Coordinates of C-alpha atoms and ligand atoms in Angstrom, one line a residue:
M23 CA 100.5 112.6 104.5
T24 CA 102.8 110.2 103.1
G25 CA 104.7 108.5 105.7
L26 CA 101.6 108.0 107.8
C27 CA 99.6 106.3 104.9
A28 CA 102.6 104.4 103.8
A29 CA 103.1 103.2 107.7
L30 CA 99.2 102.5 107.8
A31 CA 99.1 100.7 104.8
A32 CA 102.2 98.3 105.9
A33 CA 100.9 97.5 109.2
R34 CA 97.7 96.6 108.0
H35 CA 98.6 94.3 105.7
G36 CA 100.9 92.6 108.2
A37 CA 104.3 94.1 108.0
K38 CA 106.0 95.1 111.5
T39 CA 106.1 98.8 110.7
A40 CA 107.9 101.9 112.7
L41 CA 106.8 105.6 111.5
V42 CA 109.7 107.7 112.7
Q43 CA 108.7 111.5 112.4
D44 CA 110.6 114.4 113.6
R45 CA 107.6 116.3 115.1
P46 CA 105.0 116.1 117.8
V47 CA 102.2 115.8 115.3
L48 CA 101.8 113.7 112.3
G49 CA 100.6 114.9 108.9
G50 CA 103.5 116.9 107.7
N51 CA 102.0 120.0 106.1
A52 CA 98.7 119.2 106.7
S53 CA 99.3 119.2 110.5
S54 CA 98.3 121.8 112.8
E55 CA 101.9 123.1 112.8
V56 CA 101.6 124.2 109.1
R57 CA 97.8 123.8 108.6
M58 CA 97.7 123.5 104.5
H59 CA 94.5 122.0 103.5
I60 CA 94.9 118.7 101.5
C61 CA 94.5 119.2 97.6
G62 CA 94.4 116.1 94.9
A63 CA 93.5 115.0 91.6
S64 CA 89.9 116.6 92.0
E65 CA 91.7 120.3 91.7
N66 CA 89.6 121.9 94.3
Q67 CA 86.7 120.1 92.9
Q68 CA 87.1 120.9 88.7
K69 CA 87.1 117.2 88.8
P70 CA 85.1 115.7 91.7
E71 CA 85.2 112.1 90.4
L72 CA 89.2 112.1 90.9
N73 CA 89.0 112.6 94.8
E74 CA 91.4 110.5 96.7
G75 CA 89.9 107.2 98.1
G76 CA 91.8 104.5 100.5
I77 CA 93.3 105.4 103.8
L78 CA 93.6 109.5 103.1
H79 CA 89.6 109.1 102.3
E80 CA 89.0 107.2 105.5
L81 CA 90.9 109.7 107.8
M82 CA 89.1 112.6 106.0
L83 CA 86.0 110.8 107.3
N84 CA 87.1 109.9 110.8
N85 CA 87.7 113.7 110.8
K86 CA 83.9 114.9 109.6
R87 CA 82.6 112.8 112.5
V88 CA 84.4 114.4 115.2
N89 CA 85.4 118.1 113.7
D90 CA 82.6 120.3 113.1
D91 CA 84.6 123.2 114.0
F92 CA 87.7 122.3 111.8
C93 CA 89.9 122.5 114.5
F94 CA 93.3 121.5 113.6
S95 CA 94.2 119.8 116.8
I96 CA 91.3 117.4 116.6
W97 CA 92.8 116.5 113.2
D98 CA 96.3 115.9 114.7
A99 CA 94.5 113.5 117.4
V100 CA 92.3 111.8 114.2
L101 CA 95.9 111.1 112.7
F102 CA 97.6 110.0 116.1
D103 CA 94.7 108.0 117.2
A104 CA 94.8 106.3 113.8
A105 CA 98.8 105.6 113.9
K106 CA 99.2 105.0 117.5
Y107 CA 97.0 102.4 118.1
Q108 CA 97.2 100.7 114.4
P109 CA 98.3 97.1 115.2
N110 CA 101.9 96.2 113.8
L111 CA 102.8 99.8 114.0
T112 CA 105.1 101.6 116.5
L113 CA 105.1 105.1 116.6
Y114 CA 108.1 107.3 117.3
L115 CA 107.2 111.1 117.6
N116 CA 109.9 113.6 118.3
T117 CA 112.5 111.3 116.8
S118 CA 114.7 112.8 114.4
M119 CA 116.7 110.4 111.6
H120 CA 120.3 112.6 111.4
S121 CA 122.2 109.9 109.8
A122 CA 121.9 106.0 107.8
K123 CA 124.0 103.6 106.7
A124 CA 124.1 101.6 103.4
E125 CA 125.8 98.5 102.4
G126 CA 125.8 98.5 98.4
A127 CA 122.5 98.5 97.3
K128 CA 120.7 98.1 100.7
V129 CA 119.9 100.3 103.3
R130 CA 120.8 98.7 106.6
E131 CA 119.9 101.1 109.4
I132 CA 118.5 104.7 110.4
E133 CA 120.1 106.3 113.3
C134 CA 117.5 108.9 114.9
Y135 CA 117.6 110.8 118.2
Q136 CA 114.6 111.3 120.4
L137 CA 114.5 115.0 121.5
T138 CA 112.1 114.4 124.5
T139 CA 113.6 111.2 125.8
E140 CA 117.3 111.9 125.1
K141 CA 117.5 108.6 123.3
H142 CA 119.6 107.5 120.7
L143 CA 117.7 105.2 118.3
F144 CA 118.8 102.8 115.8
F145 CA 116.7 101.1 113.1
T146 CA 117.2 98.4 111.0
A147 CA 114.5 97.0 108.2
D148 CA 114.3 94.9 105.4
I149 CA 112.6 97.8 103.8
F150 CA 113.2 101.6 104.4
A151 CA 110.6 104.4 102.7
D152 CA 111.8 107.8 102.5
C153 CA 108.8 110.2 103.2
T154 CA 110.7 113.1 104.6
G155 CA 109.6 115.4 101.8
N156 CA 113.2 116.5 101.6
G157 CA 114.4 113.1 100.2
T158 CA 116.8 113.2 103.5
L159 CA 117.2 109.5 103.7
G160 CA 117.8 109.1 100.3
A161 CA 120.6 111.8 100.3
F162 CA 122.3 110.4 103.5
V163 CA 122.4 106.8 101.5
G164 CA 123.9 108.5 98.1
A165 CA 120.9 107.6 96.2
P166 CA 120.9 109.8 93.1
Y167 CA 118.5 113.1 93.2
R168 CA 118.1 116.3 91.5
T169 CA 116.9 120.0 92.5
G170 CA 115.8 122.6 90.4
S171 CA 114.6 122.5 86.9
E172 CA 115.4 120.4 83.8
G173 CA 116.7 122.0 80.8
K174 CA 113.9 121.4 77.7
R175 CA 116.0 119.1 75.9
E176 CA 116.4 116.4 78.7
F177 CA 112.6 115.6 78.7
G178 CA 111.6 117.9 75.9
E179 CA 108.6 119.3 78.3
P180 CA 106.9 121.9 77.0
H181 CA 107.4 124.3 80.1
A182 CA 110.7 123.7 80.9
P183 CA 113.5 126.7 80.5
D184 CA 116.2 126.2 77.7
K185 CA 118.8 125.5 79.8
A186 CA 118.6 123.6 83.1
N187 CA 118.8 125.7 86.6
N188 CA 118.7 125.3 90.4
R189 CA 115.7 127.3 91.1
R190 CA 113.1 125.9 93.6
M191 CA 109.7 127.3 94.7
G192 CA 109.7 128.6 98.4
N193 CA 108.9 127.8 101.8
T194 CA 105.7 129.4 103.3
L195 CA 104.1 130.8 106.7
L196 CA 100.5 130.5 106.8
F197 CA 97.9 132.4 109.1
K198 CA 94.5 132.4 110.5
A199 CA 92.5 135.9 111.1
K200 CA 89.0 136.4 112.3
D201 CA 86.0 138.7 111.5
M202 CA 85.2 140.1 115.1
G203 CA 82.3 142.0 114.1
H204 CA 84.0 145.6 114.8
P205 CA 87.2 147.4 114.0
V206 CA 90.6 145.6 115.3
E207 CA 93.5 147.6 115.6
F208 CA 97.0 145.6 114.8
I209 CA 100.1 147.0 116.4
P210 CA 103.1 145.3 114.4
P211 CA 106.0 143.4 116.0
A212 CA 109.4 145.5 115.8
H213 CA 110.6 143.6 112.9
I214 CA 108.8 143.2 109.7
N215 CA 109.1 143.8 106.2
E216 CA 107.5 146.9 104.6
Y217 CA 105.4 146.2 101.4
T218 CA 103.9 148.9 99.1
E219 CA 101.2 148.5 97.1
Y220 CA 103.1 148.4 94.1
D221 CA 104.9 145.2 95.5
L222 CA 101.8 143.3 96.2
R223 CA 99.8 144.4 93.1
L224 CA 100.0 140.9 91.3
R225 CA 99.3 139.4 94.6
K226 CA 95.7 138.9 95.8
H227 CA 95.6 140.7 99.3
G228 CA 91.9 142.5 99.0
P229 CA 88.6 142.1 97.4
D230 CA 89.5 144.5 94.6
V231 CA 91.2 143.5 91.4
P232 CA 94.0 145.6 90.5
Q233 CA 93.4 146.6 86.8
E234 CA 97.2 145.3 85.8
V235 CA 95.6 141.8 87.4
L236 CA 92.6 142.0 84.9
E237 CA 95.0 142.4 82.1
R238 CA 97.2 140.0 82.8
A239 CA 95.5 137.0 84.4
D240 CA 93.6 134.5 82.6
P241 CA 89.9 133.8 83.6
S242 CA 90.9 130.7 85.5
E243 CA 93.8 132.5 87.6
L244 CA 91.4 134.8 88.2
R245 CA 88.9 132.6 89.5
M246 CA 91.5 130.7 91.6
M247 CA 92.5 134.2 93.1
Y248 CA 89.4 136.2 93.7
D249 CA 86.3 133.9 94.2
G250 CA 85.3 134.3 97.6
Y251 CA 88.3 136.2 98.7
C252 CA 88.7 136.6 102.4
P253 CA 91.8 137.5 104.2
D254 CA 91.4 134.9 107.1
F255 CA 93.8 132.4 105.6
G256 CA 96.8 133.0 105.0
F257 CA 98.5 133.7 101.8
W258 CA 100.3 131.1 100.1
W259 CA 102.1 133.7 98.3
I260 CA 104.1 134.6 101.1
E261 CA 106.8 132.7 100.0
L262 CA 110.6 133.1 100.2
T263 CA 113.4 130.9 98.8
G264 CA 116.7 132.3 100.7
E265 CA 119.6 134.1 99.6
Q266 CA 121.4 130.9 98.1
E267 CA 118.2 129.5 96.8
D268 CA 119.0 126.5 99.2
I269 CA 115.6 125.5 100.9
I270 CA 117.5 123.0 103.0
S271 CA 120.3 124.7 104.5
E272 CA 118.7 127.9 104.3
Y273 CA 115.5 126.9 106.1
E274 CA 116.0 128.9 109.5
D275 CA 117.2 132.0 107.7
I276 CA 114.2 131.8 105.2
R277 CA 112.0 131.4 108.3
D278 CA 113.4 134.4 110.0
D279 CA 112.7 136.1 106.7
L280 CA 109.4 134.4 106.5
V281 CA 108.1 135.8 110.1
K282 CA 109.0 139.1 109.1
A283 CA 107.1 139.0 105.7
V284 CA 104.2 137.5 107.3
Y285 CA 103.7 140.4 109.6
G286 CA 104.4 142.9 106.8
V287 CA 101.8 141.8 104.6
W288 CA 99.4 141.9 107.3
N289 CA 100.3 144.9 108.5
H290 CA 99.9 146.5 105.0
I291 CA 96.4 144.9 104.6
K292 CA 95.6 146.3 108.4
N293 CA 97.4 149.6 108.2
V294 CA 98.3 150.9 104.7
D295 CA 95.7 149.5 102.4
Q296 CA 93.3 148.7 105.5
S297 CA 91.1 146.2 103.8
A298 CA 90.7 143.9 106.9
A299 CA 89.6 146.6 109.2
N300 CA 87.5 143.9 111.4
F301 CA 90.0 141.1 111.2
A302 CA 92.4 140.2 113.9
L303 CA 94.9 137.5 113.7
Q304 CA 94.0 134.2 115.6
W305 CA 97.3 132.0 114.9
V306 CA 100.4 132.3 112.9
G307 CA 102.5 129.3 112.1
M308 CA 106.1 129.5 112.9
L309 CA 107.0 126.1 110.8
P310 CA 107.1 127.0 107.4
G311 CA 105.7 124.5 104.9
T312 CA 108.3 123.2 102.2
R313 CA 106.8 122.9 98.6
E314 CA 110.3 121.9 96.8
S315 CA 113.9 120.9 97.5
R316 CA 115.3 117.2 96.7
R317 CA 113.7 115.2 93.9
M318 CA 115.0 111.7 93.9
E319 CA 115.5 109.8 91.1
G320 CA 113.7 106.5 90.5
D321 CA 113.4 103.7 88.0
Y322 CA 111.2 105.9 86.1
M323 CA 111.1 109.7 86.4
L324 CA 107.3 111.3 85.8
T325 CA 107.5 114.2 83.5
E326 CA 105.3 117.2 82.3
N327 CA 104.4 115.3 79.1
D328 CA 103.3 112.4 80.9
V329 CA 101.1 114.6 83.4
F330 CA 99.6 116.5 80.3
T331 CA 98.9 113.6 78.0
N332 CA 96.9 111.8 80.7
R333 CA 99.4 108.9 80.4
R334 CA 98.4 105.2 81.4
F335 CA 101.3 103.0 82.5
E336 CA 100.9 99.2 83.1
D337 CA 102.5 99.4 86.4
V338 CA 100.1 102.4 87.8
V339 CA 99.6 102.4 91.6
A340 CA 98.9 105.9 92.2
Y341 CA 97.8 108.9 90.0
G342 CA 97.2 112.6 90.2
G343 CA 95.1 115.4 88.4
W344 CA 96.2 118.6 90.0
Q345 CA 97.4 121.5 87.6
I346 CA 100.9 121.9 87.0
D347 CA 101.3 124.7 89.8
N348 CA 104.9 126.5 89.4
H349 CA 105.7 129.1 91.4
A350 CA 107.8 132.3 90.7
P351 CA 111.3 131.2 91.4
H352 CA 112.0 134.0 94.0
G353 CA 108.7 134.4 95.6
L354 CA 107.4 137.3 97.1
K355 CA 110.5 139.0 95.7
D356 CA 109.5 138.5 91.9
V357 CA 107.4 141.5 92.5
D358 CA 106.8 141.6 88.6
R359 CA 105.6 138.5 88.4
F360 CA 102.2 136.3 89.3
P361 CA 103.3 134.2 92.3
A362 CA 102.7 131.2 90.3
D363 CA 102.1 129.8 86.6
V364 CA 99.4 127.7 86.2
Y365 CA 98.8 124.9 83.5
E366 CA 95.6 123.1 83.5
F367 CA 94.8 120.2 82.4
P368 CA 91.7 117.6 82.2
G369 CA 91.7 114.1 83.6
S370 CA 94.5 112.4 85.2
Y371 CA 97.8 110.8 84.7
D372 CA 99.0 107.5 86.1
I373 CA 102.1 107.2 88.3
P374 CA 103.8 104.0 87.9
Y375 CA 105.3 101.9 90.6
R376 CA 108.6 102.4 89.1
C377 CA 108.6 106.3 90.1
Y378 CA 109.0 105.0 93.9
L379 CA 111.7 102.8 93.5
A380 CA 115.2 104.7 94.4
K381 CA 117.6 104.0 92.0
G382 CA 120.4 101.8 92.5
F383 CA 118.7 100.5 95.8
E384 CA 116.9 97.3 96.4
N385 CA 115.1 98.3 99.4
L386 CA 114.4 101.8 99.6
F387 CA 110.9 103.6 98.7
I388 CA 111.4 107.2 97.4
S389 CA 107.7 109.2 97.9
G390 CA 105.7 112.0 98.5
R391 CA 107.3 115.6 97.0
S392 CA 110.7 114.0 96.6
L393 CA 109.0 111.5 94.3
S394 CA 110.8 110.4 91.1
A395 CA 109.4 113.3 88.9
S396 CA 110.7 116.2 86.8
K397 CA 110.0 119.6 88.5
L398 CA 107.2 120.4 86.3
A399 CA 105.6 117.0 86.8
M400 CA 106.7 117.6 90.6
A401 CA 104.5 120.8 90.4
S402 CA 101.4 118.6 89.8
S403 CA 102.4 115.5 92.0
R404 CA 103.4 117.3 95.0
V405 CA 99.9 118.1 96.4
M406 CA 99.3 116.0 99.6
G407 CA 96.2 113.7 98.3
T408 CA 98.3 112.6 95.7
C409 CA 101.1 111.9 97.9
A410 CA 99.0 110.1 100.4
I411 CA 97.9 107.8 97.7
G412 CA 101.6 107.2 96.7
G413 CA 102.2 106.2 100.4
Q414 CA 99.4 103.7 100.6
A415 CA 100.6 102.0 97.3
I416 CA 104.5 101.9 98.8
G417 CA 103.4 100.8 102.2
T418 CA 101.2 98.0 100.4
A419 CA 103.9 97.2 98.5
A420 CA 106.3 96.8 101.3
A421 CA 104.3 94.4 103.0
Q422 CA 103.8 92.4 99.9
S423 CA 107.4 92.1 99.1
I424 CA 108.1 90.9 102.9
G425 CA 105.2 88.9 103.2
K426 CA 106.8 87.1 99.7
K427 CA 110.4 87.5 100.9
V428 CA 111.3 89.2 97.6
D429 CA 112.7 92.5 96.8
I430 CA 110.4 95.6 96.1
R431 CA 111.3 95.5 92.5
S432 CA 110.1 91.4 92.1
I433 CA 106.6 91.9 93.7
S434 CA 103.6 91.2 91.6
V435 CA 102.3 94.6 90.4
H436 CA 99.3 93.2 89.3
E437 CA 98.4 91.9 92.9
L438 CA 99.4 95.4 94.3
Q439 CA 97.3 96.9 92.2
Q440 CA 94.2 94.8 93.1
T441 CA 94.9 95.1 96.4
L442 CA 95.1 98.8 96.2
L443 CA 91.7 98.8 94.5
R444 CA 90.2 96.5 97.4
D445 CA 91.5 99.0 99.9
D446 CA 89.2 101.7 98.3
C447 CA 92.4 103.4 96.1
Y448 CA 91.2 104.4 92.5
L449 CA 93.7 103.3 89.7
P450 CA 92.5 104.7 86.2
C451 CA 91.2 102.2 83.7
L452 CA 91.4 99.2 86.3
K453 CA 89.0 97.2 87.7
N454 CA 88.3 94.8 90.4
E455 CA 89.8 91.4 89.5
D456 CA 90.2 89.9 92.6
E457 CA 89.8 86.1 92.3
M458 CA 89.1 85.6 96.2
D459 CA 86.0 87.9 95.6
L460 CA 82.9 85.7 95.5
A461 CA 80.4 88.5 94.3
R462 CA 81.8 88.6 90.8
G463 CA 80.3 85.6 89.8
C464 CA 76.8 86.3 91.7
S465 CA 73.5 87.6 90.2
V466 CA 72.0 90.8 92.1
S467 CA 68.6 92.2 92.6
A468 CA 67.2 95.1 94.8
S469 CA 64.2 96.4 96.4
S470 CA 64.1 99.3 94.2
H471 CA 66.2 101.5 91.6
Q472 CA 66.6 104.8 90.2
N473 CA 67.2 104.6 86.3
G474 CA 70.7 104.5 85.6
Y475 CA 71.5 103.0 89.0
E476 CA 70.5 99.4 88.8
A477 CA 71.5 96.9 91.1
E478 CA 74.1 95.1 88.6
N479 CA 76.3 98.2 88.7
I480 CA 77.6 97.1 92.0
L481 CA 79.4 94.4 90.4
S482 CA 81.2 96.8 87.6
G483 CA 84.2 96.3 89.4
V484 CA 84.4 100.4 89.8
T485 CA 83.8 102.0 92.5
R486 CA 83.0 105.5 91.5
A487 CA 80.9 107.4 88.7
I488 CA 83.8 107.8 85.9
D489 CA 83.8 107.8 82.4
G490 CA 80.0 108.4 81.9
A491 CA 79.2 105.1 84.1
T492 CA 77.3 105.4 87.4
N493 CA 78.8 102.3 89.0
A494 CA 76.5 102.7 91.6
W495 CA 73.0 100.9 92.7
R496 CA 70.4 103.9 94.4
S497 CA 67.5 103.1 96.1
A498 CA 64.5 104.7 94.5
G499 CA 63.7 105.8 98.3
L500 CA 64.2 105.2 101.9
D501 CA 61.6 104.8 104.6
A502 CA 61.2 103.1 107.7
S503 CA 60.6 99.6 105.9
G504 CA 64.2 100.0 104.5
E505 CA 65.6 98.7 101.1
W506 CA 67.6 95.9 100.1
L507 CA 70.2 94.5 97.6
Q508 CA 70.8 91.2 97.5
L509 CA 73.5 89.1 95.7
D510 CA 72.8 85.3 94.8
L511 CA 75.8 83.2 94.8
P512 CA 76.2 80.4 91.6
A513 CA 76.6 77.3 94.1
P514 CA 76.6 77.6 97.6
A515 CA 80.1 78.9 99.3
S516 CA 81.5 79.6 102.5
V517 CA 81.3 83.7 103.6
G518 CA 82.9 85.1 106.3
M519 CA 83.5 89.0 105.2
V520 CA 81.2 91.2 103.6
Q521 CA 83.2 94.4 102.1
I522 CA 80.7 97.2 101.4
T523 CA 81.9 100.5 99.3
F524 CA 79.1 103.1 99.9
D525 CA 79.1 106.8 98.5
S526 CA 80.4 109.6 100.8
N527 CA 79.7 112.1 97.7
F528 CA 82.8 113.0 96.1
N529 CA 81.2 116.2 94.6
I530 CA 81.4 117.8 98.4
E531 CA 84.7 118.6 99.8
K532 CA 85.6 116.5 103.1
R533 CA 89.1 118.0 104.3
I534 CA 90.3 120.0 107.2
A535 CA 90.7 123.7 106.2
L536 CA 91.8 126.7 107.4
S537 CA 90.4 129.1 105.0
S538 CA 86.3 129.8 105.6
K539 CA 86.0 129.8 101.9
R540 CA 87.0 126.0 102.0
Q541 CA 84.8 125.1 105.0
K542 CA 81.8 126.7 103.6
Q543 CA 81.8 124.4 100.5
Q544 CA 81.6 121.5 102.8
V545 CA 78.7 119.5 104.7
I546 CA 79.0 119.6 108.5
G547 CA 79.5 116.2 110.0
V548 CA 79.5 112.5 108.4
P549 CA 78.4 113.1 104.6
P550 CA 74.5 112.4 104.7
E551 CA 74.9 109.8 101.5
L552 CA 76.8 107.3 103.7
V553 CA 74.5 104.6 104.9
R554 CA 74.3 104.4 108.7
D555 CA 72.7 101.9 109.6
F556 CA 72.8 98.1 108.2
T557 CA 72.2 94.5 108.4
I558 CA 73.6 91.5 106.3
V559 CA 72.0 88.5 106.2
L560 CA 73.3 85.2 104.8
T561 CA 70.7 82.6 103.8
L562 CA 71.2 78.9 102.3
N563 CA 67.8 77.3 100.5
G564 CA 65.9 80.5 102.1
Q565 CA 67.2 79.3 105.7
E566 CA 68.9 81.9 107.5
V567 CA 72.5 80.8 108.1
G568 CA 74.1 83.9 109.6
R569 CA 73.0 87.5 110.5
Q570 CA 75.3 90.5 111.4
E571 CA 74.2 94.5 112.3
V572 CA 75.9 97.3 111.7
R573 CA 74.9 100.6 113.4
N574 CA 76.4 104.3 113.2
N575 CA 78.6 103.5 110.0
H576 CA 80.5 106.7 108.7
L577 CA 82.9 105.4 106.7
R578 CA 82.9 104.9 102.9
L579 CA 84.8 101.1 102.7
C580 CA 83.2 99.3 105.4
R581 CA 84.6 95.8 106.0
V582 CA 82.5 93.5 107.9
P583 CA 83.9 90.3 109.4
L584 CA 80.9 88.0 110.2
R585 CA 81.1 86.3 113.5
Q586 CA 81.2 82.9 111.9
A587 CA 81.8 82.2 108.4
A588 CA 78.8 80.3 107.0
C589 CA 78.1 78.3 103.9
C590 CA 75.2 80.2 101.9
D591 CA 73.8 80.7 98.7
S592 CA 72.7 84.2 98.9
V593 CA 73.9 87.6 100.9
R594 CA 71.4 90.3 101.5
L595 CA 72.4 93.7 102.4
E596 CA 69.2 95.4 104.4
I597 CA 69.7 99.3 104.7
H598 CA 67.6 100.8 107.4
A599 CA 68.9 104.1 107.4
T600 CA 71.5 106.8 105.9
N601 CA 73.2 109.4 107.9
G602 CA 70.4 112.1 106.1
S603 CA 70.0 111.2 102.6
P604 CA 66.7 109.5 101.6
E605 CA 68.0 107.0 99.3
A606 CA 70.4 104.1 99.6
R607 CA 73.4 104.3 97.9
V608 CA 76.0 101.5 97.4
F609 CA 78.9 101.4 95.2
E610 CA 80.1 98.0 95.5
V611 CA 79.8 94.8 97.4
R612 CA 82.6 92.1 97.7
L613 CA 82.2 88.7 99.5
Y614 CA 85.3 86.7 100.8
E615 CA 85.7 83.5 102.4
Q616 CA 87.6 84.8 105.3
N617 CA 88.8 88.5 106.5
C618 CA 91.8 89.5 104.5
Ligands
FAD729 C1 102.4 126.9 101.7 C2 102.1 126.0 101.0 C3 101.0 126.0 100.5 C4 100.7 124.6 99.8 N1 99.5 124.4 99.4 C5 99.2 123.1 99.1 C6 97.6 122.7 98.9 O1 96.9 123.9 99.2 N2 97.3 121.4 99.2 C7 98.4 120.3 98.8 O2 97.7 119.5 98.8 N3 99.5 120.7 98.9 C8 100.1 122.0 99.3 N4 101.1 122.1 99.4 C9 102.3 121.1 98.9 C10 102.4 119.8 100.0 O3 102.0 120.7 101.2 C11 103.7 119.3 100.0 O4 104.0 119.1 98.9 C12 103.6 118.2 100.6 O5 103.4 118.3 102.2 C13 104.7 117.2 100.5 O6 104.1 116.0 101.4 P1 105.0 114.9 102.2 O7 104.5 114.3 102.8 O8 106.2 114.4 100.8 O9 106.0 115.8 102.8 P2 105.8 116.6 104.3 O10 104.3 117.3 104.2 O11 106.9 117.7 104.5 O12 105.9 115.8 105.5 C14 107.3 114.9 105.6 C15 107.4 114.7 107.3 O13 108.7 113.9 107.4 C16 109.2 114.4 108.8 N5 110.7 114.5 108.4 C17 111.1 115.1 107.8 N6 112.3 114.8 108.0 C18 112.6 113.9 108.8 C19 113.5 113.6 109.7 N7 115.0 113.9 109.2 N8 113.6 112.4 110.7 C20 112.1 112.1 110.9 N9 111.0 112.9 110.4 C21 111.6 113.5 109.4 C22 108.3 115.9 109.0 O14 108.4 116.2 109.9 C23 106.9 115.8 108.1 O15 106.1 115.3 108.9 C24 101.5 123.5 99.8 C25 103.1 123.5 100.4 C26 102.9 125.0 100.8 C27 104.5 124.9 101.6

């Protein structure tokens, strides 16, 4: 998700971009090959106001529109469609980067092989972004990286071990099972691992909570593990690290062991404790997802202290909020430990731009789970929502760097932040200060409003309910005669594009998910709160000078380029229908002279 969002952002901002991906489908661990659901700062809706916006949210809404049955192949197609048909972006699937060249502080070229066409491809570029998860490009060109845990002395992190070590979280294969409504036999493959009830006693694999778990787990761990338990979705704790604990060089061996482990655990619950009599396997992954390998060193390294103290940085370009989620060092083999140590914290932390700049390189971004972060900070920042918004930030930064012909450290971070806000990325504590936005000087009125949701809220500069403010207009109702919101300009000005941020309701999940528990938390289809049909009307001295109709909207961020820019003194948003909700909701309206 990091690489995809980075590439889309760079291309949308005008940079000629190549997205090189060694597999046939996009999305990394969120693709149909691995099928992990995307988590982020909202921490599975413990903090819904922190859901990621931007490109990731747009992709999720595109998926909600067409994928009522949570089909991962359709999700693959949504991602493919976004990348394949994005102007300025060329997609190279099945193309594996196998080496790279640098000259001094600059990456010059990556060398790739496209398996399907037997082509050797060489890419030169002004800027490279390493979104491989493993930090492979960085490692190829000799950028500094780390593996394992920092010792406590280095950053003074509360949960760091006294001494540094080389332990990494393991890889996992997921599966999907279905309740068939009648008993289903399971005949295991010939080669499986055998697990006893003792081996699995600290790992949720049935509806009952073992006494030892009740005694040892804290309430949040119990809630996480046992609420809505259903054996239909692979167990994330089927996790292995390899004999030498080297996730990369032992990947193939780990996979072999994981296959035996997955079928071994399923055999246990089907044929030993018999807690899933009616369930049948529908799908078992063969491509293990990776949680942790290299972490690159950047200009700044995020730490557990930054995470726990909700640290704010002036050069914030992304944020995180997922708990520190640090897994047992030997995965399934640590039978006497819980599979993960989880440390929750309220609120969010900033991720500074410096974390994305590979130390010692002038044109190399690092991101995703190989971001410049300590192991404990990465235990939070690795979730795909956080990776995706970081990807959007570096893609946008790359385009600005190319556009201005300056290196990636010399761009204006303020401009980058403002661009990200305009593109519906949330940055804690920052507001819209875009000087090109004509709406900022306007007065606002509306046909009606609910208390606390007055029309002028749409100019608060923040596009979500957060920090005690609604930052939204909501109409009192919505009937066939419609509702309207009007912006009056202080003086006539030319308007060529209207940008509206509607409310997709962050309180409800939108992600593709394998787990029936996660599916049931969702509303099927387009979020009902999103405005569906609306018209923009421009007037000058009371005379209509422009009109644009939009029908069947399913997006939160809606950019409406007008057929022709017009000089006007007022812009009215007439709302005719939502996707089901009985009120109109708007977070922000921006007015621009041109489409941008
Ligand atoms: C079992 C499991 C459960 C998890 N649970 C969750 C969860 O519930 N929610 C969540 O958000 N996160 C979860 N995570 C963590 C999350 O999936 C990863 O941290 C995240 O995928 C990292 O994103 P990324 O974009 O950096 O890398 P990846 O998702 O690994 O993507 C890297 C991409 O780069 C491509 N690539 C790699 N090397 C090359 C190369 N040499 N040439 C060309 N292309 C290359 C890969 O094909 C892939 O598409 C889980 C991870 C695992 C393994």
